GROMACS .gro file of C-alpha atoms in nm:
model
  497
    1MET     CA    1  -2.792   1.090  -2.979
    2THR     CA    2  -2.591   1.233  -2.704
    3ALA     CA    3  -2.354   0.931  -2.619
    4GLN     CA    4  -2.209   0.817  -2.265
    5LEU     CA    5  -1.843   0.726  -2.263
    6LEU     CA    6  -1.731   0.511  -1.979
    7ARG     CA    7  -1.374   0.591  -1.857
    8GLU     CA    8  -1.143   0.503  -1.588
    9PHE     CA    9  -0.869   0.665  -1.432
   10ASP     CA   10  -0.614   0.651  -1.183
   11VAL     CA   11  -0.771   1.029  -1.016
   12ILE     CA   12  -1.012   1.287  -1.149
   13VAL     CA   13  -1.025   1.679  -1.080
   14ILE     CA   14  -1.293   1.842  -1.153
   15GLY     CA   15  -1.143   2.203  -1.165
   16ALA     CA   16  -0.857   2.352  -1.416
   17GLY     CA   17  -0.736   2.597  -1.245
   18ALA     CA   18  -0.340   2.622  -1.120
   19VAL     CA   19  -0.429   2.465  -0.751
   20GLY     CA   20  -0.609   2.139  -0.997
   21GLU     CA   21  -0.331   2.167  -1.246
   22ASN     CA   22  -0.102   2.116  -0.961
   23VAL     CA   23  -0.243   1.823  -0.845
   24ALA     CA   24  -0.325   1.598  -1.186
   25ASP     CA   25   0.093   1.719  -1.238
   26ARG     CA   26   0.178   1.534  -0.845
   27VAL     CA   27  -0.038   1.241  -0.931
   28VAL     CA   28   0.096   1.177  -1.314
   29ARG     CA   29   0.515   1.198  -1.155
   30GLY     CA   30   0.393   0.941  -0.859
   31GLY     CA   31   0.304   0.763  -1.170
   32LEU     CA   32  -0.077   0.745  -1.157
   33THR     CA   33  -0.345   0.865  -1.477
   34ALA     CA   34  -0.501   1.139  -1.443
   35VAL     CA   35  -0.799   1.344  -1.563
   36LEU     CA   36  -0.888   1.747  -1.573
   37ILE     CA   37  -1.247   1.798  -1.608
   38GLU     CA   38  -1.355   2.230  -1.661
   39ALA     CA   39  -1.564   2.430  -1.868
   40GLU     CA   40  -1.412   2.711  -1.853
   41LEU     CA   41  -1.055   2.811  -1.884
   42VAL     CA   42  -0.783   2.590  -1.771
   43GLY     CA   43  -0.543   2.769  -1.616
   44GLY     CA   44  -0.893   2.908  -1.398
   45GLU     CA   45  -0.928   3.277  -1.238
   46CYS     CA   46  -0.569   3.284  -1.144
   47SER     CA   47  -0.494   3.311  -1.530
   48TYR     CA   48  -0.792   3.521  -1.641
   49TRP     CA   49  -0.935   3.663  -1.442
   50ALA     CA   50  -0.728   3.748  -1.086
   51CYS     CA   51  -0.383   3.731  -1.001
   52MET     CA   52  -0.250   3.865  -1.317
   53PRO     CA   53  -0.443   4.043  -1.494
   54SER     CA   54  -0.565   4.251  -1.147
   55LYS     CA   55  -0.111   4.267  -1.117
   56ALA     CA   56  -0.091   4.407  -1.491
   57LEU     CA   57  -0.367   4.708  -1.432
   58LEU     CA   58  -0.114   4.765  -1.107
   59ARG     CA   59   0.203   4.798  -1.187
   60PRO     CA   60   0.223   5.037  -1.454
   61GLY     CA   61   0.108   5.274  -1.192
   62THR     CA   62   0.397   5.136  -0.921
   63ALA     CA   63   0.655   5.231  -1.207
   64LEU     CA   64   0.529   5.533  -1.276
   65HIS     CA   65   0.467   5.680  -0.915
   66GLY     CA   66   0.782   5.489  -0.841
   67ALA     CA   67   0.956   5.707  -1.124
   68GLN     CA   68   0.745   6.020  -0.972
   69THR     CA   69   0.926   5.975  -0.642
   70VAL     CA   70   1.310   5.984  -0.758
   71PRO     CA   71   1.514   6.298  -0.806
   72GLY     CA   72   1.649   6.293  -1.152
   73ALA     CA   73   1.379   6.044  -1.307
   74GLN     CA   74   1.059   6.231  -1.186
   75GLU     CA   75   1.161   6.493  -1.422
   76ALA     CA   76   1.161   6.298  -1.748
   77VAL     CA   77   0.840   6.218  -1.623
   78THR     CA   78   0.596   6.436  -1.888
   79ARG     CA   79   0.322   6.179  -1.897
   80THR     CA   80  -0.019   6.072  -1.731
   81LEU     CA   81  -0.068   5.647  -1.780
   82ASP     CA   82  -0.218   5.560  -2.106
   83PRO     CA   83  -0.546   5.321  -2.066
   84ALA     CA   84  -0.542   5.169  -2.377
   85ALA     CA   85  -0.192   5.016  -2.305
   86VAL     CA   86  -0.202   4.922  -1.961
   87LEU     CA   87  -0.538   4.738  -2.069
   88LYS     CA   88  -0.328   4.598  -2.426
   89ARG     CA   89  -0.050   4.492  -2.176
   90ARG     CA   90  -0.359   4.362  -1.933
   91ASP     CA   91  -0.456   4.150  -2.221
   92TYR     CA   92  -0.089   4.011  -2.330
   93PHE     CA   93  -0.106   3.850  -2.019
   94THR     CA   94  -0.447   3.695  -2.021
   95SER     CA   95  -0.309   3.604  -2.332
   96ASN     CA   96  -0.642   3.730  -2.456
   97TRP     CA   97  -0.863   3.497  -2.212
   98GLN     CA   98  -0.747   3.241  -2.482
   99ASP     CA   99  -0.600   2.897  -2.317
  100ASP     CA  100  -0.419   2.724  -2.566
  101SER     CA  101  -0.093   2.648  -2.406
  102GLN     CA  102  -0.227   2.657  -2.086
  103VAL     CA  103  -0.414   2.334  -2.275
  104LYS     CA  104  -0.037   2.214  -2.481
  105TRP     CA  105   0.078   2.214  -2.104
  106VAL     CA  106  -0.142   1.954  -2.005
  107GLU     CA  107  -0.154   1.746  -2.288
  108ASP     CA  108   0.230   1.722  -2.277
  109THR     CA  109   0.257   1.661  -1.883
  110GLY     CA  110   0.050   1.307  -1.955
  111ILE     CA  111  -0.297   1.463  -1.776
  112GLU     CA  112  -0.639   1.388  -1.980
  113LEU     CA  113  -0.865   1.676  -2.049
  114ILE     CA  114  -1.256   1.695  -2.077
  115ARG     CA  115  -1.462   1.982  -2.113
  116GLY     CA  116  -1.763   2.018  -1.960
  117HIS     CA  117  -1.959   2.004  -1.581
  118GLY     CA  118  -1.864   1.723  -1.370
  119TRP     CA  119  -2.067   1.611  -1.065
  120ILE     CA  120  -1.988   1.319  -0.839
  121THR     CA  121  -2.335   1.087  -0.843
  122ALA     CA  122  -2.127   0.761  -0.569
  123PRO     CA  123  -1.842   0.706  -0.428
  124ARG     CA  124  -1.523   0.734  -0.667
  125GLN     CA  125  -1.771   0.792  -0.962
  126VAL     CA  126  -1.777   1.116  -1.140
  127GLU     CA  127  -2.043   1.247  -1.427
  128VAL     CA  128  -1.933   1.471  -1.684
  129ALA     CA  129  -2.164   1.678  -1.937
  130GLY     CA  130  -1.890   1.760  -2.188
  131LEU     CA  131  -1.942   2.051  -2.385
  132ASP     CA  132  -1.812   1.896  -2.713
  133GLY     CA  133  -2.136   1.723  -2.633
  134ASN     CA  134  -2.147   1.375  -2.456
  135SER     CA  135  -2.191   1.245  -2.147
  136TYR     CA  136  -1.950   1.068  -1.927
  137ALA     CA  137  -1.914   0.841  -1.724
  138LEU     CA  138  -1.561   0.841  -1.474
  139THR     CA  139  -1.419   0.613  -1.201
  140ALA     CA  140  -1.157   0.655  -1.032
  141ARG     CA  141  -0.965   0.404  -0.897
  142HIS     CA  142  -0.795   0.557  -0.631
  143ALA     CA  143  -0.932   0.971  -0.596
  144VAL     CA  144  -1.154   1.230  -0.680
  145VAL     CA  145  -0.987   1.510  -0.587
  146VAL     CA  146  -1.218   1.830  -0.577
  147ALA     CA  147  -1.080   2.214  -0.691
  148THR     CA  148  -1.328   2.413  -0.807
  149GLY     CA  149  -1.207   2.759  -0.667
  150SER     CA  150  -1.397   3.014  -0.531
  151THR     CA  151  -1.699   3.257  -0.617
  152PRO     CA  152  -1.772   3.584  -0.511
  153ASN     CA  153  -2.026   3.637  -0.157
  154GLN     CA  154  -2.315   3.883  -0.291
  155PRO     CA  155  -2.367   4.127  -0.032
  156PRO     CA  156  -2.718   4.187   0.115
  157VAL     CA  157  -2.778   4.470   0.001
  158GLU     CA  158  -3.153   4.591  -0.097
  159GLY     CA  159  -3.178   4.599  -0.490
  160LEU     CA  160  -2.803   4.468  -0.553
  161HIS     CA  161  -2.980   4.140  -0.800
  162ASP     CA  162  -3.185   4.440  -0.973
  163VAL     CA  163  -2.907   4.572  -1.138
  164GLU     CA  164  -2.533   4.516  -1.314
  165TYR     CA  165  -2.290   4.507  -1.097
  166TRP     CA  166  -1.873   4.416  -1.121
  167THR     CA  167  -1.696   4.128  -1.014
  168THR     CA  168  -1.332   4.093  -1.013
  169ARG     CA  169  -1.429   3.941  -1.378
  170GLU     CA  170  -1.568   4.219  -1.476
  171ALA     CA  171  -1.323   4.444  -1.328
  172THR     CA  172  -1.000   4.246  -1.438
  173SER     CA  173  -1.092   4.181  -1.797
  174ALA     CA  174  -1.268   4.573  -1.820
  175ARG     CA  175  -1.216   4.681  -2.229
  176ALA     CA  176  -1.278   5.027  -2.075
  177VAL     CA  177  -1.187   5.319  -1.736
  178PRO     CA  178  -1.513   5.414  -1.638
  179ALA     CA  179  -1.561   5.776  -1.552
  180ARG     CA  180  -1.656   5.685  -1.234
  181LEU     CA  181  -1.648   5.387  -1.028
  182ALA     CA  182  -1.742   5.243  -0.670
  183VAL     CA  183  -1.653   4.974  -0.468
  184LEU     CA  184  -1.797   4.794  -0.236
  185GLY     CA  185  -1.547   4.600   0.025
  186GLY     CA  186  -1.213   4.745   0.230
  187GLY     CA  187  -1.013   4.365   0.155
  188VAL     CA  188  -0.726   4.290  -0.046
  189ALA     CA  189  -0.915   4.279  -0.393
  190GLY     CA  190  -1.105   4.629  -0.366
  191VAL     CA  191  -0.793   4.839  -0.239
  192GLU     CA  192  -0.633   4.682  -0.581
  193LEU     CA  193  -0.857   4.765  -0.789
  194ALA     CA  194  -0.943   5.097  -0.635
  195GLN     CA  195  -0.614   5.241  -0.690
  196ALA     CA  196  -0.567   5.043  -1.046
  197TYR     CA  197  -0.876   5.249  -1.137
  198ALA     CA  198  -0.811   5.540  -0.946
  199ARG     CA  199  -0.469   5.560  -1.128
  200LEU     CA  200  -0.627   5.501  -1.491
  201GLY     CA  201  -0.842   5.808  -1.415
  202ALA     CA  202  -1.142   5.725  -1.284
  203SER     CA  203  -1.338   5.891  -1.009
  204VAL     CA  204  -1.334   5.588  -0.767
  205THR     CA  205  -1.489   5.578  -0.420
  206LEU     CA  206  -1.427   5.286  -0.163
  207VAL     CA  207  -1.692   5.206   0.062
  208ALA     CA  208  -1.611   4.946   0.364
  209ARG     CA  209  -1.843   4.819   0.673
  210GLY     CA  210  -1.500   4.801   0.851
  211SER     CA  211  -1.157   4.925   0.860
  212LEU     CA  212  -0.968   4.840   0.556
  213LEU     CA  213  -0.773   4.567   0.569
  214GLY     CA  214  -0.867   4.502   0.849
  215VAL     CA  215  -0.690   4.179   0.974
  216PHE     CA  216  -0.323   4.361   0.927
  217PRO     CA  217  -0.147   4.551   1.203
  218GLU     CA  218  -0.312   4.893   1.153
  219GLN     CA  219  -0.011   5.058   1.105
  220ALA     CA  220   0.029   4.896   0.827
  221ALA     CA  221  -0.325   4.931   0.685
  222ASP     CA  222  -0.323   5.279   0.708
  223LEU     CA  223  -0.040   5.338   0.500
  224VAL     CA  224  -0.250   5.176   0.182
  225ALA     CA  225  -0.503   5.399   0.322
  226ALA     CA  226  -0.325   5.685   0.259
  227GLY     CA  227  -0.173   5.563  -0.064
  228LEU     CA  228  -0.496   5.542  -0.210
  229ARG     CA  229  -0.625   5.834  -0.071
  230ALA     CA  230  -0.318   6.036  -0.210
  231ASP     CA  231  -0.447   5.884  -0.538
  232GLY     CA  232  -0.761   6.057  -0.506
  233VAL     CA  233  -1.015   5.729  -0.395
  234ASP     CA  234  -1.256   5.819  -0.140
  235LEU     CA  235  -1.259   5.608   0.155
  236ARG     CA  236  -1.592   5.602   0.363
  237LEU     CA  237  -1.496   5.363   0.578
  238HIS     CA  238  -1.725   5.237   0.879
  239THR     CA  239  -2.015   5.324   0.663
  240GLY     CA  240  -2.284   5.039   0.572
  241THR     CA  241  -2.435   4.988   0.235
  242ARG     CA  242  -2.840   5.010   0.223
  243SER     CA  243  -2.929   5.009  -0.107
  244VAL     CA  244  -2.841   5.016  -0.457
  245HIS     CA  245  -3.090   5.135  -0.783
  246GLU     CA  246  -3.018   5.230  -1.136
  247ASN     CA  247  -3.051   5.560  -1.265
  248ASP     CA  248  -3.237   5.687  -1.599
  249ASP     CA  249  -2.898   5.716  -1.746
  250GLY     CA  250  -2.785   5.445  -1.656
  251SER     CA  251  -2.544   5.521  -1.385
  252LEU     CA  252  -2.545   5.393  -1.021
  253THR     CA  253  -2.643   5.507  -0.685
  254VAL     CA  254  -2.543   5.369  -0.388
  255VAL     CA  255  -2.755   5.531  -0.062
  256LEU     CA  256  -2.485   5.432   0.199
  257ASP     CA  257  -2.534   5.399   0.651
  258GLY     CA  258  -2.375   5.622   0.878
  259GLY     CA  259  -2.138   5.440   1.086
  260PRO     CA  260  -2.152   5.410   1.462
  261LYS     CA  261  -2.120   5.671   1.705
  262ASP     CA  262  -1.715   5.621   1.800
  263ASN     CA  263  -1.626   5.649   1.425
  264PRO     CA  264  -1.900   5.775   1.222
  265GLY     CA  265  -1.914   5.729   0.828
  266PRO     CA  266  -2.096   5.938   0.631
  267ALA     CA  267  -2.454   6.006   0.778
  268HIS     CA  268  -2.766   5.785   0.703
  269GLY     CA  269  -2.919   5.847   0.304
  270ALA     CA  270  -2.551   6.016   0.171
  271THR     CA  271  -2.559   5.840  -0.162
  272VAL     CA  272  -2.272   5.803  -0.434
  273THR     CA  273  -2.300   5.796  -0.763
  274ALA     CA  274  -2.094   5.531  -1.025
  275ASP     CA  275  -2.100   5.471  -1.373
  276LYS     CA  276  -1.994   5.111  -1.279
  277LEU     CA  277  -2.025   4.928  -0.881
  278LEU     CA  278  -1.754   4.637  -0.835
  279VAL     CA  279  -1.825   4.455  -0.564
  280THR     CA  280  -1.539   4.252  -0.347
  281THR     CA  281  -1.663   4.150  -0.068
  282GLY     CA  282  -1.558   3.859   0.002
  283ARG     CA  283  -1.547   3.470  -0.190
  284HIS     CA  284  -1.668   3.121  -0.041
  285PRO     CA  285  -1.569   2.764  -0.181
  286ALA     CA  286  -1.761   2.699  -0.543
  287LEU     CA  287  -1.929   2.356  -0.367
  288GLU     CA  288  -2.253   2.423  -0.561
  289GLY     CA  289  -2.361   2.156  -0.789
  290LEU     CA  290  -2.099   1.896  -0.712
  291GLY     CA  291  -2.288   1.544  -0.606
  292LEU     CA  292  -2.190   1.598  -0.265
  293ASP     CA  293  -2.455   1.536  -0.101
  294SER     CA  294  -2.447   1.238  -0.278
  295VAL     CA  295  -2.189   1.121  -0.097
  296GLY     CA  296  -2.326   1.240   0.256
  297LEU     CA  297  -2.179   1.581   0.230
  298PRO     CA  298  -2.504   1.770   0.235
  299ALA     CA  299  -2.555   2.198   0.244
  300PRO     CA  300  -2.654   2.279   0.598
  301GLU     CA  301  -3.037   2.382   0.590
  302GLY     CA  302  -3.001   2.803   0.526
  303GLY     CA  303  -2.584   2.794   0.509
  304THR     CA  304  -2.340   2.726   0.257
  305LEU     CA  305  -2.137   2.396   0.236
  306ARG     CA  306  -1.748   2.454   0.415
  307LEU     CA  307  -1.537   2.094   0.401
  308THR     CA  308  -1.274   2.027   0.649
  309THR     CA  309  -0.983   1.874   0.569
  310ASP     CA  310  -0.702   1.670   0.687
  311SER     CA  311  -0.291   1.785   0.644
  312THR     CA  312  -0.300   1.662   0.343
  313GLY     CA  313  -0.597   1.769   0.168
  314LEU     CA  314  -0.816   1.422   0.257
  315VAL     CA  315  -1.238   1.483   0.328
  316HIS     CA  316  -1.401   1.457   0.651
  317GLN     CA  317  -1.683   1.585   0.839
  318ALA     CA  318  -1.696   1.590   1.190
  319THR     CA  319  -2.119   1.526   1.315
  320ASP     CA  320  -2.170   1.454   1.644
  321ASN     CA  321  -1.807   1.440   1.756
  322GLU     CA  322  -1.767   1.177   1.539
  323VAL     CA  323  -1.561   1.177   1.239
  324SER     CA  324  -1.677   1.012   0.919
  325GLY     CA  325  -1.381   0.978   0.609
  326ASN     CA  326  -1.405   0.941   0.294
  327PRO     CA  327  -1.134   0.801   0.246
  328TRP     CA  328  -1.079   0.923  -0.155
  329LEU     CA  329  -1.245   1.243  -0.156
  330TYR     CA  330  -0.978   1.530  -0.131
  331ALA     CA  331  -1.068   1.905  -0.163
  332ALA     CA  332  -0.759   2.173  -0.270
  333GLY     CA  333  -0.682   2.507  -0.319
  334ASP     CA  334  -1.040   2.722  -0.189
  335ALA     CA  335  -1.241   2.486  -0.281
  336ALA     CA  336  -1.102   2.326   0.090
  337GLY     CA  337  -1.159   2.711   0.204
  338ARG     CA  338  -0.858   2.737   0.387
  339ALA     CA  339  -0.645   3.071   0.274
  340MET     CA  340  -0.749   3.163  -0.031
  341LEU     CA  341  -0.463   3.208  -0.238
  342THR     CA  342  -0.340   3.102  -0.496
  343HIS     CA  343   0.024   3.031  -0.392
  344GLN     CA  344  -0.048   2.884  -0.102
  345GLY     CA  345  -0.330   2.649  -0.285
  346LYS     CA  346  -0.034   2.552  -0.497
  347TYR     CA  347   0.140   2.439  -0.191
  348GLY     CA  348  -0.170   2.306  -0.082
  349ALA     CA  349  -0.231   2.092  -0.406
  350ARG     CA  350   0.156   1.980  -0.461
  351ALA     CA  351   0.102   1.803  -0.125
  352THR     CA  352  -0.247   1.627  -0.180
  353GLY     CA  353  -0.114   1.507  -0.473
  354ASP     CA  354   0.228   1.355  -0.317
  355ALA     CA  355  -0.023   1.234  -0.043
  356ILE     CA  356  -0.277   1.053  -0.330
  357ALA     CA  357   0.059   0.898  -0.490
  358ALA     CA  358   0.242   0.739  -0.200
  359ARG     CA  359  -0.111   0.614  -0.067
  360ALA     CA  360  -0.206   0.436  -0.366
  361LYS     CA  361   0.172   0.266  -0.356
  362GLY     CA  362   0.110   0.187  -0.002
  363GLU     CA  363   0.358   0.436   0.048
  364LEU     CA  364   0.131   0.664   0.321
  365THR     CA  365  -0.113   0.514   0.600
  366GLY     CA  366  -0.265   0.808   0.883
  367GLU     CA  367  -0.145   1.138   0.901
  368PRO     CA  368   0.180   1.193   0.821
  369ALA     CA  369   0.452   1.421   1.016
  370PRO     CA  370   0.412   1.782   0.995
  371TRP     CA  371   0.614   1.935   0.793
  372SER     CA  372   0.632   1.656   0.553
  373ARG     CA  373   0.640   1.642   0.162
  374PHE     CA  374   0.224   1.489   0.235
  375ALA     CA  375   0.144   1.751   0.466
  376GLN     CA  376   0.011   2.142   0.442
  377THR     CA  377   0.141   2.264   0.776
  378ALA     CA  378   0.222   2.586   0.632
  379TYR     CA  379  -0.146   2.648   0.683
  380GLU     CA  380  -0.075   2.664   0.979
  381HIS     CA  381   0.179   2.870   1.043
  382ALA     CA  382   0.275   3.060   0.767
  383VAL     CA  383   0.094   3.182   0.493
  384PRO     CA  384   0.206   3.440   0.311
  385ASN     CA  385   0.026   3.725   0.149
  386VAL     CA  386   0.089   4.019  -0.064
  387VAL     CA  387  -0.133   4.304  -0.130
  388PHE     CA  388   0.001   4.445  -0.476
  389THR     CA  389  -0.076   4.862  -0.370
  390ASP     CA  390   0.153   5.142  -0.349
  391PRO     CA  391   0.276   5.126  -0.066
  392GLU     CA  392   0.277   4.736  -0.063
  393LEU     CA  393   0.183   4.585   0.229
  394ALA     CA  394   0.309   4.188   0.277
  395ASN     CA  395   0.290   3.896   0.558
  396VAL     CA  396   0.350   3.616   0.628
  397GLY     CA  397   0.245   3.403   0.970
  398ARG     CA  398   0.038   3.532   1.326
  399THR     CA  399  -0.029   3.887   1.362
  400MET     CA  400  -0.045   3.951   1.724
  401ALA     CA  401  -0.356   4.004   1.790
  402GLN     CA  402  -0.298   3.602   1.634
  403ALA     CA  403  -0.041   3.514   1.833
  404GLU     CA  404  -0.235   3.640   2.159
  405LYS     CA  405  -0.532   3.468   2.043
  406ASP     CA  406  -0.352   3.120   1.955
  407GLY     CA  407  -0.206   3.122   2.307
  408PHE     CA  408   0.159   3.239   2.243
  409ARG     CA  409   0.373   3.396   2.530
  410ALA     CA  410   0.421   3.665   2.259
  411SER     CA  411   0.604   3.994   2.174
  412ALA     CA  412   0.591   4.250   1.922
  413VAL     CA  413   0.935   4.502   1.814
  414GLU     CA  414   0.818   4.731   1.503
  415LEU     CA  415   0.991   5.061   1.353
  416PRO     CA  416   0.950   5.242   1.091
  417ILE     CA  417   1.186   5.161   0.725
  418GLN     CA  418   1.438   5.464   0.805
  419VAL     CA  419   1.728   5.247   0.640
  420ALA     CA  420   1.912   5.392   0.380
  421GLY     CA  421   1.824   5.180   0.108
  422SER     CA  422   1.461   5.299   0.227
  423SER     CA  423   1.622   5.665   0.155
  424LEU     CA  424   1.821   5.564  -0.211
  425HIS     CA  425   1.485   5.410  -0.301
  426ALA     CA  426   1.239   5.689  -0.293
  427GLU     CA  427   1.251   6.098  -0.178
  428HIS     CA  428   1.057   6.075   0.189
  429TYR     CA  429   1.012   5.704   0.170
  430GLU     CA  430   0.737   5.580   0.433
  431GLY     CA  431   0.722   5.259   0.557
  432TRP     CA  432   0.666   5.019   0.860
  433ALA     CA  433   0.817   4.677   0.957
  434GLN     CA  434   0.720   4.451   1.240
  435LEU     CA  435   0.852   4.074   1.368
  436VAL     CA  436   0.579   3.930   1.589
  437ILE     CA  437   0.851   3.681   1.822
  438ASP     CA  438   0.719   3.351   2.039
  439GLU     CA  439   0.922   3.396   2.371
  440ASP     CA  440   0.921   3.056   2.444
  441ARG     CA  441   1.145   2.934   2.183
  442ARG     CA  442   1.264   3.304   2.106
  443VAL     CA  443   1.201   3.271   1.718
  444LEU     CA  444   0.929   3.446   1.440
  445LEU     CA  445   0.583   3.348   1.442
  446GLY     CA  446   0.522   3.672   1.215
  447ALA     CA  447   0.632   3.943   1.004
  448THR     CA  448   0.464   4.212   0.860
  449PHE     CA  449   0.584   4.496   0.570
  450ALA     CA  450   0.465   4.810   0.398
  451GLY     CA  451   0.599   5.059   0.239
  452PRO     CA  452   0.691   5.078  -0.149
  453ASP     CA  453   0.806   4.749  -0.301
  454VAL     CA  454   0.828   4.540   0.042
  455ALA     CA  455   0.695   4.248  -0.096
  456GLU     CA  456   1.044   4.124  -0.195
  457LEU     CA  457   1.112   4.128   0.128
  458LEU     CA  458   0.863   3.873   0.252
  459HIS     CA  459   1.029   3.504   0.129
  460ALA     CA  460   1.235   3.572   0.380
  461ALA     CA  461   1.064   3.625   0.655
  462THR     CA  462   0.872   3.313   0.542
  463ILE     CA  463   1.199   3.100   0.553
  464ALA     CA  464   1.277   3.229   0.924
  465VAL     CA  465   0.892   3.121   1.007
  466VAL     CA  466   0.899   2.761   0.877
  467GLY     CA  467   1.277   2.691   0.974
  468GLU     CA  468   1.208   2.831   1.312
  469VAL     CA  469   1.502   2.986   1.280
  470PRO     CA  470   1.645   3.106   1.616
  471LEU     CA  471   1.656   3.468   1.705
  472GLU     CA  472   2.022   3.429   1.811
  473ARG     CA  473   2.106   3.247   1.479
  474LEU     CA  474   1.888   3.512   1.231
  475TRP     CA  475   2.113   3.791   1.374
  476HIS     CA  476   2.406   3.635   1.160
  477ALA     CA  477   2.213   3.708   0.864
  478VAL     CA  478   2.351   3.963   0.759
  479PRO     CA  479   2.142   4.187   0.532
  480SER     CA  480   2.356   4.411   0.240
  481TYR     CA  481   2.427   4.764   0.223
  482PRO     CA  482   2.226   4.945   0.156
  483THR     CA  483   1.879   4.740   0.076
  484ILE     CA  484   1.555   4.783   0.261
  485SER     CA  485   1.600   4.422   0.370
  486GLU     CA  486   1.865   4.632   0.688
  487VAL     CA  487   1.489   4.685   0.849
  488TRP     CA  488   1.614   4.333   0.921
  489LEU     CA  489   1.921   4.430   1.142
  490ARG     CA  490   1.739   4.738   1.295
  491LEU     CA  491   1.461   4.522   1.367
  492LEU     CA  492   1.664   4.293   1.597
  493GLU     CA  493   1.849   4.578   1.781
  494GLU     CA  494   1.539   4.694   1.860
  495TYR     CA  495   1.516   4.394   1.972
  496GLY     CA  496   1.770   4.414   2.167
  497LEU     CA  497   2.000   4.132   1.996
   0.00000   0.00000   0.00000
């Protein structure tokens, strides 16, 4: 017989991924009690099916290619990647999909863990169907936090429901490299995994309805496209996908639609045959089955529920220009529907946890000041993002298009990365850099870098944007010689300093 256990905590966190862990950690540091509810692996998507395994698949190819671009090293490189060794190293970084170390951290931190499926039944009330066979009726004294991450979108492609296909989960945990891989989607996940599998020996075709990495500056995305093509990836851009069907031998045929007249793709009816199909056409917050309708937050008819939050993660919804608050309900990370990046979600989670603890003690009322420890202000101004392809693409803050859309009087300065450090880094180094400048305040609004190993340039740009460092002061931040960072000096000189 199933037992129902009644428990009470200061804070209940639904979802024990990296974001949920950080919320719980901060409220416990603030003197409150917390419980994490998780039906899968503690540590979440990033640890087991996203950030860590995808980068583990990418890094060996990048290291090998790096050696091949430096005379003296390239002569010593006589072998190609060993797929079995790459997959074994990937397994190490996922702890072989075991969460023992993460569970130990939770326990050592003073957080309680309940394994099971949780949903909200009333304000501050959560029911859990425990994987241990018990039912839990939980009460939160102060807050319930939804930290359930996101789930892949399924595009409206005829026949897709009827075939087995990969999402990023299957692609990052695969036990073997397929001979032929088709990738739908030209975003970050699509390009990273396309290159990883091409370098592991797969014949890869990437199909994208629009351009590749369309949210980034075109010059930067073009360098990534060139890198993919150099690895043999067949790029079918500005091309729709009409249908998918399985063949008698178990392979899949993807039927394509032609592109627009001004940028034509393959003719209507062109096909791609693959052994595996990877669908990477975006993600949406995983809010289904959480009982949010029980607290006045139903999904719109025929649509998908989206939560809106204040700068601390407190959930509110706008209806007829009236804001009805749920002063106990918070959302963090991908579940909040903002920048779906692990590092940014953890940043927001820390602010949310601190705000919950402060409100519980009466130390915080209303909206916190921007840039305070309780406010997630960086979401509005400085979200860093790295595409870990080879070459890399790194961006923080606003692109020029975003700055203009947001009403700034902005200008951009851009250059190819051609400095002593880049020429030493690799033969025929190709890179590109751009700074977006607020002309009224003369501070950076954003920065983009593309090229081998440019991800390490990004944090300096993030600090400059967050700190609103005046250009005249930034001029005094002297880059070491000879490093790729010398491009900062060249950009400022190009601007006229």
